[in-house]
Short mmCIF file of C-alpha atoms in Angstrom, two decimals:
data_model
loop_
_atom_site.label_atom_id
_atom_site.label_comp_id
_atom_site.label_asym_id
_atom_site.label_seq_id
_atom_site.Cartn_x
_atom_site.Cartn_y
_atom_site.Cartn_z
CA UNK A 1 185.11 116.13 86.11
CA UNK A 2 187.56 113.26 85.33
CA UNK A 3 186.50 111.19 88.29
CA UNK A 4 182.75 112.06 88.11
CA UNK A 5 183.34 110.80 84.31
CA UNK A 6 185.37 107.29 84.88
CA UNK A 7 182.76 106.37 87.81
CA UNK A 8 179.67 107.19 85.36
CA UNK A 9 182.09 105.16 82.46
CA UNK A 10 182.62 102.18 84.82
CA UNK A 11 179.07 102.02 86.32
CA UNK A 12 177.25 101.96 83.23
CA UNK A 13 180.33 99.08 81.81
CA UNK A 14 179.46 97.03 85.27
CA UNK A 15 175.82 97.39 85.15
CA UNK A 16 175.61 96.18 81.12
CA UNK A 17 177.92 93.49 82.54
CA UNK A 18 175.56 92.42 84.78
CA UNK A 19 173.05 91.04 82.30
CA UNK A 20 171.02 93.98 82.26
CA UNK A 21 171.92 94.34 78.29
CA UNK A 22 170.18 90.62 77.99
CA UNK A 23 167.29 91.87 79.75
CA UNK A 24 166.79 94.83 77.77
CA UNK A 25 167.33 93.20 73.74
CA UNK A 26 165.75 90.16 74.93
CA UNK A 27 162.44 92.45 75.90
CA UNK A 28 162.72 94.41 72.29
CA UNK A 29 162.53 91.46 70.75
CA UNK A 30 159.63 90.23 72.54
CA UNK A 31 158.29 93.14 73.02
CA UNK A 32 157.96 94.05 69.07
CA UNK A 33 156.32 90.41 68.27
CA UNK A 34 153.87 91.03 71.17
CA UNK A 35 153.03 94.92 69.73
CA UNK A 36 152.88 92.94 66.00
CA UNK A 37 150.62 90.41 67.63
CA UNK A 38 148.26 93.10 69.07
CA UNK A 39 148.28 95.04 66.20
CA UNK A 40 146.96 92.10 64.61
CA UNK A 41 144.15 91.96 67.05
CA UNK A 42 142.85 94.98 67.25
CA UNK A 43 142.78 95.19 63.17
CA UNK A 44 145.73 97.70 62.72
CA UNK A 45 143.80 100.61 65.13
CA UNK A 46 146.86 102.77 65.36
CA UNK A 47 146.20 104.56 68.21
CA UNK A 48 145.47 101.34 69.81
CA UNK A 49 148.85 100.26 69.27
CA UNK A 50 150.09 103.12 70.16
CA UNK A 51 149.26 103.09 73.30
CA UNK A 52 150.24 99.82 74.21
CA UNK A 53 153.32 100.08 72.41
CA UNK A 54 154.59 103.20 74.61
CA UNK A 55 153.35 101.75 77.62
CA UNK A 56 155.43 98.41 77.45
CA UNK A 57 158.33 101.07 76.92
CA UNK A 58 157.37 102.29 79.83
CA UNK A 59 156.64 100.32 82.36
CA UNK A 60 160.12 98.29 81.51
CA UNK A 61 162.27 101.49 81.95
CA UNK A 62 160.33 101.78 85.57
CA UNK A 63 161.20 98.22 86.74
CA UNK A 64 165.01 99.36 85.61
CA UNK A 65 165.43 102.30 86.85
CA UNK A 66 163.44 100.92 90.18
CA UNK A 67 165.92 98.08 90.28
CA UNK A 68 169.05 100.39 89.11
CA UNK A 69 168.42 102.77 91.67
CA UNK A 70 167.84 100.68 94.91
CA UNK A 71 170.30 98.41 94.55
CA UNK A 72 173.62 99.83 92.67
CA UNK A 73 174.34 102.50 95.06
CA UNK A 74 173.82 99.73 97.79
CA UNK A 75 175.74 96.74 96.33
CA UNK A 76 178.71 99.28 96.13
CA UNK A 77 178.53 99.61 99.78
CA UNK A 78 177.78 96.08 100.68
CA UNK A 79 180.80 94.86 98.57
CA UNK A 80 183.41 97.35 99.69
CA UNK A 81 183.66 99.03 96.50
CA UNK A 82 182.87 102.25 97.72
CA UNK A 83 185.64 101.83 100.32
CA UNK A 84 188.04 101.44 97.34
CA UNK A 85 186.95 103.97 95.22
CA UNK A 86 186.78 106.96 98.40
CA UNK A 87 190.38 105.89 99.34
CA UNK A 88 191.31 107.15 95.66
CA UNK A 89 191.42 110.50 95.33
CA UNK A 90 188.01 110.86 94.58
CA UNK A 91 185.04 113.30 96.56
CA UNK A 92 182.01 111.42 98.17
CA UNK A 93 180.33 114.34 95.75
CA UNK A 94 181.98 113.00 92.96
CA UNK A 95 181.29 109.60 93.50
CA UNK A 96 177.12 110.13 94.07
CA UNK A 97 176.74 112.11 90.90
CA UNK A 98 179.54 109.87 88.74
CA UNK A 99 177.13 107.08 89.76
CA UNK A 100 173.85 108.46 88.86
CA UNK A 101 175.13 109.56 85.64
CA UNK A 102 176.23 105.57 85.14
CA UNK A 103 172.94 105.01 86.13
CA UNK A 104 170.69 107.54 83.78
CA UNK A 105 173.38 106.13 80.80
CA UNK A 106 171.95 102.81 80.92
CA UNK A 107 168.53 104.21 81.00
CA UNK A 108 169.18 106.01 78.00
CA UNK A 109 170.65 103.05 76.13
CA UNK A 110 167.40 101.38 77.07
CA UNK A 111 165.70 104.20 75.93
CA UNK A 112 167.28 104.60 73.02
CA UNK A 113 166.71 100.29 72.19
CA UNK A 114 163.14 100.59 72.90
CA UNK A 115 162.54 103.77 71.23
CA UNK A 116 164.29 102.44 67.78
CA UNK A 117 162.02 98.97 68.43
CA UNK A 118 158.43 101.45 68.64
CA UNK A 119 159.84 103.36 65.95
CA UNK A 120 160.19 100.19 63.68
CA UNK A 121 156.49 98.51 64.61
CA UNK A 122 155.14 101.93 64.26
CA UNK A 123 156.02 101.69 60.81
CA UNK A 124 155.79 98.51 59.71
CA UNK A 125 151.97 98.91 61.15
CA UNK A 126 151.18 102.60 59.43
CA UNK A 127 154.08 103.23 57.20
CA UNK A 128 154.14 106.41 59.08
CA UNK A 129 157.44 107.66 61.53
CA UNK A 130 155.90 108.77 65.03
CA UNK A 131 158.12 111.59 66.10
CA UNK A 132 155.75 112.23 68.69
CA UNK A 133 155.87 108.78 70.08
CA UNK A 134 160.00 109.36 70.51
CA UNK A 135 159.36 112.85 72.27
CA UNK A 136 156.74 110.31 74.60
CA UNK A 137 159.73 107.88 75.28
CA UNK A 138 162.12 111.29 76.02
CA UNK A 139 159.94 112.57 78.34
CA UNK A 140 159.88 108.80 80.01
CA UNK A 141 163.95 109.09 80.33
CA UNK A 142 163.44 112.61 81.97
CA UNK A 143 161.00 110.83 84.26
CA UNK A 144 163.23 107.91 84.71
CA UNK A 145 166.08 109.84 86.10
CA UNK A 146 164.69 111.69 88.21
CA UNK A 147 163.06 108.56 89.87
CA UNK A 148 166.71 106.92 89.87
CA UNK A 149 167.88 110.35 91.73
CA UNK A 150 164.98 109.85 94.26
CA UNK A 151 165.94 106.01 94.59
CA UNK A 152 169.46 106.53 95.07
CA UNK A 153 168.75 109.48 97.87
CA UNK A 154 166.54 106.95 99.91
CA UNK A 155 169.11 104.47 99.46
CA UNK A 156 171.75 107.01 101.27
CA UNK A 157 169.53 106.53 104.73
CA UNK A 158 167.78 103.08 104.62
CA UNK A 159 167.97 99.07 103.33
CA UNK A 160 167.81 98.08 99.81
CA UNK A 161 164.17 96.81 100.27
CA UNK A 162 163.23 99.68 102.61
CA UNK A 163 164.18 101.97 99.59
CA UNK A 164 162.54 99.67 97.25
CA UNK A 165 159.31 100.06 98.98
CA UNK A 166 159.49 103.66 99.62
CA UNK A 167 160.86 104.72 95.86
CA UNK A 168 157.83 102.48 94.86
CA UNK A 169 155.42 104.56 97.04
CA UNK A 170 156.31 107.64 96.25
CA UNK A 171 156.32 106.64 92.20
CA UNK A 172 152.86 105.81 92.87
CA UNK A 173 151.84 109.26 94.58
CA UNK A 174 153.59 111.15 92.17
CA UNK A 175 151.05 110.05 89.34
CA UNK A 176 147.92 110.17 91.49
CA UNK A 177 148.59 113.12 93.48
CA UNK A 178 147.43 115.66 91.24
CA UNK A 179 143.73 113.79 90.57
CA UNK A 180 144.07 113.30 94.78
CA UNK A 181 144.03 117.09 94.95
CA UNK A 182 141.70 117.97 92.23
CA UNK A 183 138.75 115.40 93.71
CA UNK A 184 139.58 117.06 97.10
CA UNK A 185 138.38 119.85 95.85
CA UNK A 186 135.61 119.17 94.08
CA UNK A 187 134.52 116.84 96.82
CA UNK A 188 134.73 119.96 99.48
CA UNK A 189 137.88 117.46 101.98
CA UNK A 190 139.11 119.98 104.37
CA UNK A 191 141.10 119.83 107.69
CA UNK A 192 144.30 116.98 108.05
CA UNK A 193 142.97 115.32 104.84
CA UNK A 194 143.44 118.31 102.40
CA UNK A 195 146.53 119.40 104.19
CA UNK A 196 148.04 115.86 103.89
CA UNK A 197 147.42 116.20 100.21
CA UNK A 198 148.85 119.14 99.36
CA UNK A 199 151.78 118.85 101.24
CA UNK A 200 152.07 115.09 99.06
CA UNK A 201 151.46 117.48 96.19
CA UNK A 202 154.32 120.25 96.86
CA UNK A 203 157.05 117.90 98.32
CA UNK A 204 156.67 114.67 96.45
CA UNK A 205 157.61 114.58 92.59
CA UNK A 206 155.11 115.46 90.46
CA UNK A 207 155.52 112.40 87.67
CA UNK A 208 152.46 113.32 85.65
CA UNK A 209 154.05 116.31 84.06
CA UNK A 210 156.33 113.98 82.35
CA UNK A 211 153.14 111.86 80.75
CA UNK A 212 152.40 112.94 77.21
CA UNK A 213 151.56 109.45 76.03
CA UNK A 214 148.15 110.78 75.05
CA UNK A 215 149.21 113.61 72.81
CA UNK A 216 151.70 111.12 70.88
CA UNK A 217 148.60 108.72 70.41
CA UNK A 218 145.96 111.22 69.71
CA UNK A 219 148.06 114.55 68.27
CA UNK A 220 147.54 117.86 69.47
CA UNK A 221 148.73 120.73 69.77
CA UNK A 222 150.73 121.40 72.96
CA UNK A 223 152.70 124.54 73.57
CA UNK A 224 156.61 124.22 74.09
CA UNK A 225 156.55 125.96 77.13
CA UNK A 226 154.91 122.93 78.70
CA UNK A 227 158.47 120.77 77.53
CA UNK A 228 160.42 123.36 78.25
CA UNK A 229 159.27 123.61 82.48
CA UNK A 230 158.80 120.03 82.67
CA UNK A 231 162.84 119.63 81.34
CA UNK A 232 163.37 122.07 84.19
CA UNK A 233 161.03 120.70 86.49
CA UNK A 234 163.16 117.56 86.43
CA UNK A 235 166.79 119.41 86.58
CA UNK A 236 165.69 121.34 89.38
CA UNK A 237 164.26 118.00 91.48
CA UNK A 238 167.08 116.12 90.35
CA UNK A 239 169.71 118.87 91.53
CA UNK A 240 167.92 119.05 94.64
CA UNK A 241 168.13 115.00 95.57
CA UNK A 242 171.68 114.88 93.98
CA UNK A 243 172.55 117.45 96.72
CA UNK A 244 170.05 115.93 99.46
CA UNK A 245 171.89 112.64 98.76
CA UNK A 246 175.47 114.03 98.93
CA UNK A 247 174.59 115.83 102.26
CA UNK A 248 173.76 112.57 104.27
CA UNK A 249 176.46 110.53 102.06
CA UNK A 250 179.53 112.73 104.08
CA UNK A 251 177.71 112.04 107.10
CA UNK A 252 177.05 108.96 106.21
CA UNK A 253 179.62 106.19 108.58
CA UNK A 254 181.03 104.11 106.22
#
């Protein structure tokens, strides 16, 4: 556990280090006089705001974790680090989960940044504290690693930009898949088509399980359960690559 810890400590120290930290307080800042802008606009419509507030949250923990994940894992092997760290006494197991826990840390410090930014414009627009909103952007983390764990298994077998692309692809299945399969349906697709889909549907992550961006900007009532299988929804898929990844990193020539 003391390895897996001090390679999670010094990925998430190396990745702040490498301007990401910039990135991510230089984007609050703009992104709160943007939301304060719109809000403006749009004559205070909270659930307006809302919605565009959670989805610049969003869509700048995607182009993170997106970056995070295809290219860490593969900068470590293109600079020799990985060679220094495996002749330590240190498992390729141990090194592949230390790392995506590095990873998912500076997620969650992004998280965390943003979250305490949406929090603030919430308020200064309503004068009202959006818990729901924060369970929105927690969901997004859960969502976020998982993605990172998919990133950094492709990056195990293929290029930076190969896993780039594919990580990209499959982020965009995994939030269309389920309306793919519903419209087949409806729309009577059988044969190759329908089983194309449904194997997309049962192998591919399903990312729209992690969306509640519409329940924090229009509240209601949702049962726990749903939370509670999409928290374990992602540990399962996660545990799953993690493993996927550490099976073809021993093989793996180095």
């Amino acid at each position: 556990m003391s390895n897996i810890f001090i390679i999670a400590k010094n990925t998430f120290n190396v990745e702040v280090r490498d301007k990401i930290i910039y990135a991510v307080f230089g984007f609050a800042i703009l992104y709160f006089f943007l939301m304060e802008f719109m809000s403006q606009l749009v004559l205070g419509e909270l659930p307006m705001v809302k919605s565009f507030a959670l989805l610049g949250v969003y869509f700048f923990n995607v182009i993170v974790a997106l970056f995070l994940g295809t290219t860490s894992f593969y900068k470590d092997i293109e600079r020799k680090i990985v060679y220094f760290i495996l002749s330590k006494p240190v498992s390729r197991s141990q090194f592949i989960i230390g790392k995506f826990l590095g990873l998912c840390a500076v997620i969650l410090f992004s998280s965390v940044v943003m979250g305490i930014d949406y929090m603030f414009l919430i308020y200064v627009v309503s004068h009202t504290i959006d818990f729901l909103g924060l369970l929105a952007i927690a969901m997004q983390f859960l969502e976020m690693s998982l993605f990172i764990a998919f990133a950094m298994f492709v990056t195990t077998f293929s290029s930076s930009i190969l896993s780039i692309v594919f990580t990209s692809a499959v982020f965009f299945i995994g939030h269309v898949v389920s309306s793919l399969l519903s419209a087949a349906s409806s729309m009577g697709i059988g044969g190759f088509k329908l089983i194309l889909i449904k194997l997309m549907y049962y192998i591919l992550p399903n990312l729209e399980k992690f969306d509640i961006r519409n329940i924090a900007i229009h509240p209601v009532q949702l049962p726990f359960l749903n939370f509670f299988f999409a928290f374990c929804y992602a540990l399962f898929y996660i545990a799953l690559l993690l493993f996927s990844a550490i099976l073809i990193f021993k093989k793996k020539e180095l």
